[in-house]
Amino acid sequence: MVEAQHVASTMKIVDSQAEQDLLETLLEGSKPAPPPGAEALDYLLATPFRYNPLRSGSRFRSLTDPGVFYGAESVRTASAELGYWRWKFLNDALDLEKLEPVAHTAFRADVSTLAVDLRNPPFSADAKAWQHSADYSATQAFARVARESSLGGIVYQSVRDPRPAWCMALLAPQAFAKPRPHPAMQTWWLSVHQDQVIWRRESKSMTFSAAGWLDAL
């Protein structure tokens, strides 16, 4: 699940398709080069390996670690995970009451790599550390060990979806079985409020209460 504003944002400042193509080319040239193994990947798959992490890092990536691609077993779980980060951004912002609806693209990709599942023994004994709402020190340390062991992925319990569901962190671009995601994609609109996030698509909607995320602030 990714924000789908990359094309719409440039269309607002050009007058023709040719100008947009030129602008996109110039913007592409200003971006960091893809790391080894990601050169042939579609941008949807390569982007997480291309850019630096958030200042606080993420669950399996510290500020000094290589890129990590985060996926989930369903659109719902991916929406809960991404919705949390947008909600956290709203709460960290000054004088911002809500985030207006923004389009996001949900897509599916094939994976083929050695992976470890933290939900299974013996790793499940440390579930409290893996599923901490805000302290990622244990999971980041585990990811470094996994990389050293040539593992390409980590399966773990979703922390943001209130329903039991799994997520997967891909530690290397070589973990993808194919260079492109499946062509069938979905567009969902996300609006973020102080007490909840709401996803809408055509006649469907998903709402996640922020009550369960408050301990992560």
Short mmCIF file of C-alpha atoms in Angstrom, two decimals:
data_model
loop_
_atom_site.label_atom_id
_atom_site.label_comp_id
_atom_site.label_asym_id
_atom_site.label_seq_id
_atom_site.Cartn_x
_atom_site.Cartn_y
_atom_site.Cartn_z
CA MET A 1 0.00 0.00 0.00
CA VAL A 2 1.59 3.27 -1.13
CA GLU A 3 0.50 6.85 -1.60
CA ALA A 4 -0.61 7.41 -5.19
CA GLN A 5 0.21 11.10 -5.56
CA HIS A 6 3.45 10.80 -7.55
CA VAL A 7 1.81 11.40 -10.94
CA ALA A 8 -1.05 13.65 -9.84
CA SER A 9 1.33 16.04 -8.10
CA THR A 10 3.42 16.66 -11.21
CA MET A 11 0.38 16.94 -13.49
CA LYS A 12 -0.69 20.03 -11.54
CA ILE A 13 2.36 22.03 -12.68
CA VAL A 14 2.64 21.09 -16.36
CA ASP A 15 0.54 21.75 -19.46
CA SER A 16 1.10 18.61 -21.51
CA GLN A 17 2.04 14.95 -21.35
CA ALA A 18 5.41 15.73 -22.93
CA GLU A 19 6.18 18.27 -20.21
CA GLN A 20 5.14 15.81 -17.54
CA ASP A 21 7.37 13.08 -19.01
CA LEU A 22 10.30 15.51 -19.01
CA LEU A 23 9.62 16.59 -15.44
CA GLU A 24 9.35 12.97 -14.27
CA THR A 25 12.70 12.22 -15.96
CA LEU A 26 14.35 15.17 -14.24
CA LEU A 27 12.92 14.17 -10.89
CA GLU A 28 14.07 10.59 -11.37
CA GLY A 29 17.60 11.81 -12.01
CA SER A 30 17.63 13.68 -8.70
CA LYS A 31 16.69 10.60 -6.65
CA PRO A 32 19.17 8.24 -4.97
CA ALA A 33 20.38 5.42 -7.20
CA PRO A 34 18.75 2.03 -6.58
CA PRO A 35 20.95 -0.29 -4.51
CA PRO A 36 22.42 -3.44 -6.07
CA GLY A 37 19.68 -5.92 -6.85
CA ALA A 38 16.95 -3.29 -7.14
CA GLU A 39 17.88 -1.80 -10.52
CA ALA A 40 15.42 -3.95 -12.48
CA LEU A 41 12.56 -3.71 -10.00
CA ASP A 42 9.41 -1.71 -10.59
CA TYR A 43 9.46 1.51 -8.56
CA LEU A 44 6.70 0.18 -6.29
CA LEU A 45 9.02 -2.61 -5.18
CA ALA A 46 12.33 -0.74 -5.32
CA THR A 47 11.39 2.46 -3.48
CA PRO A 48 11.76 1.15 0.12
CA PHE A 49 15.32 0.06 -0.66
CA ARG A 50 16.20 3.37 -2.28
CA TYR A 51 15.59 5.93 0.44
CA ASN A 52 16.76 6.55 3.98
CA PRO A 53 14.42 5.51 6.80
CA LEU A 54 12.39 7.75 9.07
CA ARG A 55 14.34 9.53 11.79
CA SER A 56 13.00 7.03 14.31
CA GLY A 57 13.65 4.07 12.03
CA SER A 58 11.02 1.37 11.60
CA ARG A 59 10.30 -2.01 13.14
CA PHE A 60 13.08 -3.89 11.34
CA ARG A 61 15.25 -1.02 10.13
CA SER A 62 17.40 1.39 12.10
CA LEU A 63 18.87 4.60 10.72
CA THR A 64 22.00 2.74 9.59
CA ASP A 65 20.38 -0.38 8.12
CA PRO A 66 19.66 -1.15 4.45
CA GLY A 67 16.14 -0.79 3.10
CA VAL A 68 13.16 -2.91 4.14
CA PHE A 69 9.98 -3.57 2.16
CA TYR A 70 6.95 -4.05 4.41
CA GLY A 71 3.99 -6.10 3.23
CA ALA A 72 0.92 -7.68 4.79
CA GLU A 73 -1.37 -10.64 4.24
CA SER A 74 -4.34 -8.48 3.22
CA VAL A 75 -5.33 -4.99 2.15
CA ARG A 76 -6.99 -4.56 5.53
CA THR A 77 -3.82 -5.29 7.49
CA ALA A 78 -1.69 -3.13 5.20
CA SER A 79 -4.23 -0.34 5.70
CA ALA A 80 -4.02 -0.65 9.48
CA GLU A 81 -0.22 -0.55 9.43
CA LEU A 82 0.02 2.43 7.07
CA GLY A 83 -2.91 4.14 8.75
CA TYR A 84 -1.02 4.08 12.04
CA TRP A 85 1.97 5.90 10.55
CA ARG A 86 -0.22 8.57 8.96
CA TRP A 87 -2.05 8.99 12.28
CA LYS A 88 1.28 9.30 14.11
CA PHE A 89 2.36 11.98 11.63
CA LEU A 90 -0.85 13.88 12.37
CA ASN A 91 -0.25 13.70 16.11
CA ASP A 92 3.35 14.82 15.75
CA ALA A 93 2.38 17.81 13.60
CA LEU A 94 1.68 21.21 15.14
CA ASP A 95 -1.71 22.86 14.60
CA LEU A 96 -2.95 20.12 12.28
CA GLU A 97 -6.38 18.71 13.12
CA LYS A 98 -6.81 16.17 10.32
CA LEU A 99 -5.43 14.93 7.01
CA GLU A 100 -7.76 15.24 4.06
CA PRO A 101 -8.40 12.15 1.87
CA VAL A 102 -5.39 11.05 -0.16
CA ALA A 103 -5.36 8.28 -2.76
CA HIS A 104 -3.28 5.17 -2.09
CA THR A 105 -2.54 2.16 -4.27
CA ALA A 106 -2.87 -1.38 -2.94
CA PHE A 107 -0.88 -3.95 -4.89
CA ARG A 108 0.31 -7.55 -4.62
CA ALA A 109 3.78 -8.94 -5.29
CA ASP A 110 5.26 -12.44 -5.40
CA VAL A 111 8.04 -13.34 -2.98
CA SER A 112 10.59 -16.15 -3.12
CA THR A 113 13.14 -16.11 -0.32
CA LEU A 114 14.26 -17.80 2.87
CA ALA A 115 12.32 -16.34 5.78
CA VAL A 116 11.84 -16.77 9.51
CA ASP A 117 8.43 -16.62 11.21
CA LEU A 118 8.53 -14.90 14.60
CA ARG A 119 5.09 -16.30 15.44
CA ASN A 120 6.53 -19.81 15.75
CA PRO A 121 8.71 -21.36 18.48
CA PRO A 122 11.31 -20.67 19.64
CA PHE A 123 10.90 -17.05 18.54
CA SER A 124 7.32 -16.77 19.80
CA ALA A 125 8.64 -16.87 23.36
CA ASP A 126 9.83 -13.29 22.80
CA ALA A 127 6.57 -12.09 21.26
CA LYS A 128 6.38 -9.18 23.68
CA ALA A 129 9.64 -7.77 22.32
CA TRP A 130 8.72 -8.35 18.67
CA GLN A 131 5.31 -6.71 19.09
CA HIS A 132 6.24 -3.70 21.20
CA SER A 133 4.24 -0.68 20.07
CA ALA A 134 7.13 1.80 20.02
CA ASP A 135 10.46 0.18 20.98
CA TYR A 136 12.04 -1.35 17.88
CA SER A 137 15.47 -2.12 19.34
CA ALA A 138 14.85 -5.88 19.60
CA THR A 139 13.35 -6.24 16.13
CA GLN A 140 16.05 -4.11 14.52
CA ALA A 141 18.74 -6.21 16.19
CA PHE A 142 16.99 -9.38 15.01
CA ALA A 143 16.87 -8.07 11.44
CA ARG A 144 20.62 -7.50 11.47
CA VAL A 145 21.17 -11.11 12.58
CA ALA A 146 18.76 -12.29 9.89
CA ARG A 147 20.70 -10.42 7.20
CA GLU A 148 23.97 -11.91 8.43
CA SER A 149 22.32 -15.34 8.15
CA SER A 150 21.32 -14.63 4.52
CA LEU A 151 17.60 -14.59 5.32
CA GLY A 152 15.51 -12.51 2.96
CA GLY A 153 12.37 -12.04 5.03
CA ILE A 154 10.79 -11.92 8.48
CA VAL A 155 7.15 -12.85 9.09
CA TYR A 156 5.62 -11.31 12.19
CA GLN A 157 2.33 -10.54 13.90
CA SER A 158 0.74 -7.24 12.87
CA VAL A 159 0.92 -4.74 15.71
CA ARG A 160 -1.54 -2.18 14.32
CA ASP A 161 -4.38 -4.39 13.08
CA PRO A 162 -6.66 -5.30 16.01
CA ARG A 163 -7.51 -8.57 14.26
CA PRO A 164 -4.91 -11.36 14.20
CA ALA A 165 -2.92 -11.01 10.98
CA TRP A 166 0.62 -11.36 9.72
CA CYS A 167 3.02 -8.98 8.05
CA MET A 168 6.31 -9.59 6.28
CA ALA A 169 9.49 -7.53 6.19
CA LEU A 170 11.66 -8.17 3.13
CA LEU A 171 15.30 -7.44 3.88
CA ALA A 172 16.68 -7.45 0.34
CA PRO A 173 15.38 -6.60 -3.14
CA GLN A 174 16.36 -10.08 -4.31
CA ALA A 175 13.49 -11.46 -2.19
CA PHE A 176 10.97 -10.67 -4.92
CA ALA A 177 10.13 -13.52 -7.27
CA LYS A 178 9.26 -11.14 -10.11
CA PRO A 179 10.43 -7.59 -10.88
CA ARG A 180 6.90 -6.21 -11.11
CA PRO A 181 3.79 -6.41 -8.93
CA HIS A 182 0.58 -8.01 -10.18
CA PRO A 183 -1.24 -5.73 -12.65
CA ALA A 184 -4.51 -5.79 -10.70
CA MET A 185 -4.39 -2.92 -8.21
CA GLN A 186 -6.85 -1.05 -6.03
CA THR A 187 -7.17 2.63 -5.18
CA TRP A 188 -8.16 3.48 -1.61
CA TRP A 189 -8.64 6.96 -0.14
CA LEU A 190 -7.28 7.57 3.35
CA SER A 191 -8.47 10.32 5.67
CA VAL A 192 -6.85 10.72 9.08
CA HIS A 193 -8.44 12.13 12.22
CA GLN A 194 -7.30 12.49 15.80
CA ASP A 195 -9.35 9.49 16.93
CA GLN A 196 -9.46 7.28 13.84
CA VAL A 197 -8.35 6.64 10.28
CA ILE A 198 -10.84 5.90 7.52
CA TRP A 199 -10.17 4.12 4.24
CA ARG A 200 -12.73 4.28 1.42
CA ARG A 201 -12.97 2.66 -1.99
CA GLU A 202 -16.14 2.87 -4.06
CA SER A 203 -18.85 1.45 -1.76
CA LYS A 204 -16.38 -0.12 0.69
CA SER A 205 -14.80 1.38 3.78
CA MET A 206 -12.52 0.43 6.67
CA THR A 207 -12.22 2.33 9.94
CA PHE A 208 -9.48 1.86 12.52
CA SER A 209 -9.81 3.42 15.95
CA ALA A 210 -6.71 5.17 17.27
CA ALA A 211 -7.49 4.08 20.82
CA GLY A 212 -5.25 1.05 20.49
CA TRP A 213 -2.35 3.13 19.19
CA LEU A 214 -2.15 5.72 21.96
CA ASP A 215 0.53 3.82 23.89
CA ALA A 216 2.88 4.20 20.90
CA LEU A 217 3.04 7.99 21.20
#
